[in-house]
Structure formats: C-alpha cells, structure tokens
CSV table of C-alpha atoms in Angstrom, one decimal:
chain,number,residue,atom,x,y,z
S,1163,UNK,CA,-59.0,58.1,-31.2
S,1164,UNK,CA,-61.0,56.3,-33.8
S,1165,UNK,CA,-63.9,58.7,-33.3
S,1166,UNK,CA,-62.1,61.9,-34.2
S,1167,UNK,CA,-59.9,60.6,-37.0
S,1168,UNK,CA,-61.2,63.4,-39.3
S,1169,UNK,CA,-59.6,66.1,-37.1
S,1170,UNK,CA,-56.3,67.7,-38.4
S,1171,UNK,CA,-54.5,67.2,-35.1
S,1172,UNK,CA,-55.3,63.5,-34.9
S,1173,UNK,CA,-52.2,61.4,-34.4
S,1174,UNK,CA,-53.1,58.6,-36.9
S,1175,UNK,CA,-54.0,61.0,-39.6
S,1176,UNK,CA,-52.4,60.2,-43.0
S,1177,UNK,CA,-51.0,63.7,-43.4
S,1178,UNK,CA,-49.5,63.7,-39.9
S,1179,UNK,CA,-48.0,60.2,-40.4
S,1180,UNK,CA,-46.3,61.3,-43.7
S,1181,UNK,CA,-45.0,64.5,-42.1
S,1182,UNK,CA,-43.4,62.5,-39.3
S,1183,UNK,CA,-41.7,60.2,-41.7
S,1184,UNK,CA,-40.2,63.1,-43.7
S,1185,UNK,CA,-38.9,64.7,-40.5
S,1186,UNK,CA,-37.2,61.4,-39.4
S,1187,UNK,CA,-35.6,60.9,-42.8
S,1188,UNK,CA,-34.2,64.5,-42.8
S,1189,UNK,CA,-32.8,64.1,-39.3
S,1190,UNK,CA,-31.1,60.8,-40.2
S,1191,UNK,CA,-29.5,62.3,-43.3
S,1192,UNK,CA,-28.2,65.3,-41.4
S,1193,UNK,CA,-26.7,63.1,-38.7
S,1194,UNK,CA,-25.0,60.9,-41.3
S,1195,UNK,CA,-23.5,64.0,-43.0
S,1196,UNK,CA,-22.1,65.1,-39.6
S,1197,UNK,CA,-20.6,61.7,-39.0
S,1198,UNK,CA,-19.0,61.6,-42.4
S,1199,UNK,CA,-17.4,65.1,-41.9
S,1200,UNK,CA,-16.0,63.9,-38.5
S,1201,UNK,CA,-14.5,60.7,-40.0
S,1202,UNK,CA,-13.0,62.7,-42.9
S,1203,UNK,CA,-11.4,65.2,-40.6
S,1204,UNK,CA,-9.9,62.5,-38.4
S,1205,UNK,CA,-8.4,60.7,-41.4
S,1206,UNK,CA,-6.9,63.9,-42.8
S,1207,UNK,CA,-5.3,64.7,-39.4
S,1208,UNK,CA,-3.9,61.2,-39.1
S,1209,UNK,CA,-2.5,61.3,-42.6
S,1210,UNK,CA,-0.8,64.6,-42.0
S,1211,UNK,CA,0.8,63.2,-38.8
S,1212,UNK,CA,2.1,60.2,-40.6
S,1213,UNK,CA,3.6,62.4,-43.4
S,1214,UNK,CA,5.4,64.6,-40.8
S,1215,UNK,CA,6.9,61.5,-39.2
S,1216,UNK,CA,8.0,60.1,-42.5
S,1217,UNK,CA,9.6,63.4,-43.5
S,1218,UNK,CA,11.4,63.7,-40.2
S,1219,UNK,CA,13.0,60.2,-40.6
S,1220,UNK,CA,14.3,60.8,-44.1
S,1221,UNK,CA,17.9,62.0,-44.1
S,1222,UNK,CA,18.9,65.2,-45.9
S,1223,UNK,CA,21.7,65.5,-48.5
S,1224,UNK,CA,24.2,66.8,-45.9
S,1225,UNK,CA,23.4,64.0,-43.5
S,1226,UNK,CA,24.0,61.5,-46.2
S,1227,UNK,CA,27.4,62.9,-46.8
S,1228,UNK,CA,28.3,62.7,-43.1
S,1229,UNK,CA,27.2,59.1,-42.6
S,1230,UNK,CA,30.0,56.6,-42.3
S,1231,UNK,CA,30.2,53.2,-43.8
S,1232,UNK,CA,28.5,50.4,-41.7
S,1233,UNK,CA,31.1,48.0,-40.3
S,1234,UNK,CA,31.1,44.9,-38.1
S,1235,UNK,CA,30.7,45.6,-34.4
S,1236,UNK,CA,33.7,44.4,-32.4
S,1237,UNK,CA,32.8,43.8,-28.7
S,1238,UNK,CA,36.4,43.0,-27.8
S,1239,UNK,CA,38.1,45.9,-29.4
S,1240,UNK,CA,39.6,47.3,-26.2
S,1241,UNK,CA,41.1,43.9,-25.2
S,1242,UNK,CA,42.6,43.5,-28.7
S,1243,UNK,CA,44.2,46.9,-28.5
S,1244,UNK,CA,45.7,46.2,-25.1
S,1245,UNK,CA,47.0,42.9,-26.3
S,1246,UNK,CA,48.7,44.5,-29.4
S,1247,UNK,CA,50.2,47.1,-27.1
S,1248,UNK,CA,51.6,44.5,-24.7
S,1249,UNK,CA,53.1,42.3,-27.3
S,1250,UNK,CA,56.3,44.3,-27.5
S,1251,UNK,CA,56.7,44.5,-23.6
S,1252,UNK,CA,58.0,41.3,-22.0
S,1253,UNK,CA,58.0,42.7,-18.5
S,1254,UNK,CA,54.3,43.5,-18.8
S,1255,UNK,CA,53.6,40.0,-20.1
S,1256,UNK,CA,55.4,38.5,-17.1
S,1257,UNK,CA,53.4,40.6,-14.6
S,1258,UNK,CA,50.1,39.7,-16.3
S,1259,UNK,CA,51.0,36.1,-16.3
S,1260,UNK,CA,51.8,36.2,-12.5
S,1261,UNK,CA,48.5,37.9,-11.8
S,1262,UNK,CA,46.6,35.3,-13.8
S,1263,UNK,CA,48.3,32.4,-12.0
S,1264,UNK,CA,47.6,34.0,-8.6
S,1265,UNK,CA,43.9,34.4,-9.6
S,1266,UNK,CA,43.7,30.8,-10.8
S,1267,UNK,CA,45.2,29.4,-7.6
S,1268,UNK,CA,42.6,31.3,-5.6
S,1269,UNK,CA,39.6,30.0,-7.6
S,1270,UNK,CA,40.7,26.6,-8.9
S,1271,UNK,CA,42.3,23.5,-7.5
S,1272,UNK,CA,45.4,22.0,-9.0
S,1273,UNK,CA,45.2,18.2,-9.0
S,1274,UNK,CA,48.8,17.7,-10.3
S,1275,UNK,CA,50.3,19.5,-7.3
S,1276,UNK,CA,50.1,17.5,-4.1
S,1277,UNK,CA,49.0,19.0,-0.8
S,1278,UNK,CA,50.1,18.4,2.8
S,1279,UNK,CA,48.9,15.2,4.3
S,1280,UNK,CA,47.4,16.9,7.3
S,1281,UNK,CA,46.4,20.6,7.2
S,1282,UNK,CA,47.4,22.9,10.1
S,1283,UNK,CA,44.0,22.6,11.8
S,1284,UNK,CA,44.2,18.8,11.8
S,1285,UNK,CA,47.6,18.6,13.5
S,1286,UNK,CA,47.9,18.2,17.3
S,1287,UNK,CA,48.8,21.2,19.4
S,1288,UNK,CA,52.3,19.9,20.0
S,1289,UNK,CA,53.2,20.2,16.3
S,1290,UNK,CA,51.5,23.5,16.0
S,1291,UNK,CA,53.3,25.1,18.9
S,1292,UNK,CA,56.0,26.9,16.8
S,1293,UNK,CA,53.4,28.4,14.6
S,1294,UNK,CA,50.9,29.7,17.1
S,1295,UNK,CA,53.1,30.6,20.1
S,1296,UNK,CA,54.8,34.0,20.0
S,1297,UNK,CA,58.6,33.4,20.0
S,1298,UNK,CA,59.3,37.0,21.1
S,1299,UNK,CA,57.7,36.6,24.5
S,1300,UNK,CA,60.6,37.9,26.7
S,1301,UNK,CA,62.2,41.3,26.3
S,1302,UNK,CA,65.5,42.2,27.8
S,1303,UNK,CA,65.3,45.1,30.2
S,1304,UNK,CA,68.2,47.5,30.7
S,1305,UNK,CA,67.1,48.7,34.1
S,1306,UNK,CA,68.9,47.1,37.1
S,1307,UNK,CA,66.1,47.5,39.6
S,1308,UNK,CA,63.5,45.7,37.6
S,1309,UNK,CA,63.4,42.0,36.7
S,1310,UNK,CA,65.9,41.4,33.9
S,1311,UNK,CA,63.4,39.1,32.1
S,1312,UNK,CA,60.1,41.0,31.8
S,1313,UNK,CA,57.2,39.4,30.0
S,1314,UNK,CA,56.3,41.5,27.0
S,1315,UNK,CA,52.9,40.0,26.5
S,1316,UNK,CA,51.1,36.7,26.9
S,1317,UNK,CA,51.9,34.0,24.4
S,1318,UNK,CA,49.4,33.7,21.6
S,1319,UNK,CA,48.1,30.2,22.0
S,1320,UNK,CA,45.1,28.5,20.6
S,1321,UNK,CA,44.2,26.4,23.6
S,1322,UNK,CA,40.5,26.1,22.8
S,1323,UNK,CA,40.9,24.6,19.4
S,1324,UNK,CA,37.6,23.0,18.3
S,1325,UNK,CA,39.2,20.2,16.4
S,1326,UNK,CA,41.4,19.3,19.4
S,1327,UNK,CA,38.3,19.4,21.7
S,1328,UNK,CA,36.4,17.0,19.3
S,1329,UNK,CA,39.3,14.6,19.1
S,1330,UNK,CA,39.7,14.5,22.9
S,1331,UNK,CA,36.0,13.9,23.5
S,1332,UNK,CA,35.9,11.1,20.9
S,1333,UNK,CA,38.9,9.4,22.6
S,1334,UNK,CA,37.2,9.7,25.9
S,1335,UNK,CA,34.0,8.1,24.6
S,1336,UNK,CA,35.9,5.2,23.0
S,1337,UNK,CA,37.8,4.6,26.3
S,1338,UNK,CA,34.5,4.6,28.2
S,1339,UNK,CA,32.9,2.1,25.7
S,1340,UNK,CA,36.0,-0.1,26.0
S,1341,UNK,CA,35.8,-0.1,29.8
S,1342,UNK,CA,32.1,-0.9,29.7
S,1343,UNK,CA,32.6,-3.8,27.4
S,1344,UNK,CA,35.3,-5.2,29.7
S,1345,UNK,CA,33.0,-4.8,32.7
S,1346,UNK,CA,30.1,-6.5,31.1
S,1347,UNK,CA,32.2,-9.4,29.9
S,1348,UNK,CA,33.5,-9.9,33.5
S,1349,UNK,CA,30.0,-9.9,34.8
S,1350,UNK,CA,28.9,-12.4,32.2
S,1351,UNK,CA,31.7,-14.8,33.2
S,1352,UNK,CA,30.8,-14.6,36.9
S,1353,UNK,CA,27.1,-15.3,36.1
S,1354,UNK,CA,28.0,-18.3,34.0
S,1355,UNK,CA,30.1,-19.7,36.8
S,1356,UNK,CA,27.3,-19.2,39.4
S,1357,UNK,CA,24.8,-20.9,37.1
S,1358,UNK,CA,27.1,-23.9,36.4
S,1359,UNK,CA,27.8,-24.3,40.2
S,1360,UNK,CA,24.2,-24.2,41.2
S,1361,UNK,CA,22.8,-26.0,38.2
S,1362,UNK,CA,22.5,-29.5,39.8
S,1363,UNK,CA,21.2,-28.4,43.1
S,1364,UNK,CA,18.6,-26.2,41.5
S,1365,UNK,CA,17.4,-29.1,39.3
S,1366,UNK,CA,16.9,-31.3,42.4
S,1367,UNK,CA,15.2,-28.6,44.4
S,1368,UNK,CA,12.9,-27.7,41.4
S,1369,UNK,CA,11.8,-31.4,41.0
S,1370,UNK,CA,11.1,-31.7,44.8
S,1371,UNK,CA,9.2,-28.4,44.8
S,1372,UNK,CA,7.0,-29.5,41.9
S,1373,UNK,CA,6.0,-32.7,43.6
S,1374,UNK,CA,5.2,-30.9,46.9
S,1375,UNK,CA,3.1,-28.3,45.1
S,1376,UNK,CA,1.2,-31.1,43.2
S,1377,UNK,CA,0.4,-32.9,46.5
S,1378,UNK,CA,-0.8,-29.7,48.1
S,1379,UNK,CA,-3.0,-28.9,45.2
S,1380,UNK,CA,-4.6,-32.4,45.3
S,1381,UNK,CA,-5.2,-32.1,49.0
S,1382,UNK,CA,-6.7,-28.7,48.6
S,1383,UNK,CA,-9.1,-30.0,45.9
S,1384,UNK,CA,-10.2,-32.9,48.1
S,1385,UNK,CA,-11.0,-30.5,51.0
S,1386,UNK,CA,-13.0,-28.3,48.7
S,1387,UNK,CA,-15.0,-31.3,47.3
S,1388,UNK,CA,-15.8,-32.5,50.9
S,1389,UNK,CA,-16.9,-29.1,51.9
S,1390,UNK,CA,-19.3,-28.8,49.0
S,1391,UNK,CA,-20.8,-32.2,49.7
S,1392,UNK,CA,-21.4,-31.3,53.4
S,1393,UNK,CA,-23.1,-28.1,52.4
S,1394,UNK,CA,-25.4,-29.3,49.6
S,1395,UNK,CA,-25.8,-33.1,50.2
S,1396,UNK,CA,-25.6,-33.1,54.1
S,1397,UNK,CA,-23.3,-36.1,54.0
S,1398,UNK,CA,-21.9,-35.3,57.5
S,1399,UNK,CA,-25.3,-36.1,59.1
S,1400,UNK,CA,-26.2,-39.7,60.0
S,1401,UNK,CA,-28.2,-41.5,57.3
S,1402,UNK,CA,-31.8,-42.1,58.3
S,1403,UNK,CA,-33.4,-45.5,57.8
S,1404,UNK,CA,-35.5,-45.7,54.7
S,1405,UNK,CA,-39.2,-46.1,55.7
S,1406,UNK,CA,-41.7,-47.3,53.1
S,1407,UNK,CA,-44.9,-45.1,53.2
S,1408,UNK,CA,-48.3,-46.1,52.1
S,1409,UNK,CA,-49.4,-44.4,48.9
S,1410,UNK,CA,-52.5,-43.1,50.7
S,1411,UNK,CA,-50.4,-41.4,53.4
S,1412,UNK,CA,-48.0,-39.7,51.1
S,1413,UNK,CA,-48.3,-35.9,50.8
S,1414,UNK,CA,-49.8,-34.2,47.8
S,1415,UNK,CA,-48.5,-31.3,45.9
S,1416,UNK,CA,-50.5,-28.1,45.5
S,1417,UNK,CA,-51.3,-28.9,41.9
S,1418,UNK,CA,-53.4,-32.0,43.1
S,1419,UNK,CA,-55.8,-30.0,45.3
S,1420,UNK,CA,-54.1,-30.7,48.6
S,1421,UNK,CA,-56.9,-29.2,50.8
S,1422,UNK,CA,-59.6,-31.3,49.2
S,1423,UNK,CA,-57.6,-34.5,49.5
S,1424,UNK,CA,-56.9,-33.9,53.2
S,1425,UNK,CA,-60.6,-33.4,53.9
S,1426,UNK,CA,-61.4,-36.6,52.0
S,1427,UNK,CA,-58.8,-38.5,54.1
S,1428,UNK,CA,-60.3,-37.1,57.3
S,1429,UNK,CA,-63.8,-38.0,56.3
S,1430,UNK,CA,-62.7,-41.5,55.5
S,1431,UNK,CA,-61.0,-41.9,58.9
S,1432,UNK,CA,-64.1,-40.7,60.7
S,1433,UNK,CA,-66.3,-43.2,58.8
S,1434,UNK,CA,-64.0,-46.1,59.8
S,1435,UNK,CA,-64.2,-45.0,63.4
S,1436,UNK,CA,-68.0,-45.0,63.4
S,1437,UNK,CA,-68.2,-48.5,62.1
S,1438,UNK,CA,-65.8,-49.8,64.7
C-alpha cells in the first residue's frame, strides 16, 4: 500500500480521503433532516389530538343553560322522605316500632329482663313431659267392631336427650367413685388391724431370724477359709519334722550352673573314696 500511493485508486490517497469525509458529512446531514421531520410530524399530530380533546370537553352555550345548580349530595334522602311521610300515620309508626323491637330481641340480649333459671333443655324429662308428649294421642272411634280407643300415632317423646344422657353418666361415675372410696377405706382398716395384731410376733421372729442368718454366715465363712487352707497350704497333711541340711548338700538353682556343680560334687566324693 505504501508502494503505490501515487495511484488514483489508492485508499490512503489525499483526494480519496477528502471525498469520503464529504460523503459521510452529507449522509449525516440528510439523516438528521429526516429525523427532524419525523419529530415535527409527531408533535403536530399530538398537539392536534390534545386540541380535539379539549374542545370536546368544553360545554356549549345550550349545555350551559341546561346545567343545574350544584347542590349537597344527600345519601339518606329516601329515608328522610319515608320518615316525613310516616309522621302523620300513627298506625304505621306502631307497626314499625314492633318490627324494630322484634329485630332487636333477635340480635341483642336484654340484661334488664330476667330469663328462666333453667332452660327447657336443662330440665329433667319429668318436667318436660307436657311439652314434648303429644296430648292428642287417642282418638275416639265411632265404629262398634273396632277398639273404642285407637292409637292415633306414637307419642312424640325425646327419650334420647343428650343432656339427660350426660347427666345420667356423670351420676353413675360419681356413684362408682364413691363406692370405690368406701371399698378402699375398708381394706385399709383391715390391713391396719392385721399389722397391729402381728406386729409383736413379727418383731420377735425378725430378731431371731437375723441372729440365725448371722450364725450361718459365720459358719459358712469358716468352712470356706478351711477349704482354702487345705488346698493351698496343705494343712490337712501331717507336718514333717524339720531336718537341717548341710549347705554342701543343698540343691542349686539353674542360674548357678547346676550341672557343673553336681559334677564337682561327684568328683569330690570320688577323691575322698580313693584316699580311704
């Protein structure tokens, strides 16, 4: 590239470099113009849209005439109208008051009005008999052949009342506990009597038994000691008479050259025999 720099088609020629710079500047200016035109068109369209929206919101002269005066919003207008209408009707007021009291009794609790001591479900079955047994059980029959007293239907009784069942079971449990306590107290009394009757005899027998056991233990220990002595010390054999041995006749241990010492002793004996 450095050799042919004088050629017209050379890349690094001054004329070619200047031409490239001009082309790049023209392309950049044209792209900028296009971008400006696009931005201007978008802004004009947006401005037109905003103008249309603003013109649509503005009221006309006829609309201004038809608009009413702005007043306070009353949320309870219907209730006030009904109240004003009912003020002149005492019967309607009494009916409305009765309805309100009924509703309050259902959802509230009156502390000033006392209630029954025991509700119907807490009463025993004997007291609830009139309420839950059908009084019209028997029906008179006009026919002569049939039974004059024919049962119309079975009496409506609540025999399996859960509250009655619970009370009965609790009473049974309490009775069982009471009987168990009485039984245990009677057994305790009997045991105390037995212990008091046999207290003195048991003390005497216990003292005798302790002395006997102690004597047996001592006798057993003596027998064990004698057995050990007979095994290890041979005390049961007759004691031999103590014989004093000559130091020269005593045996030698292996660490003192037993064989050599025996030979020396034999040699000494033979020498004595020769001189005799």
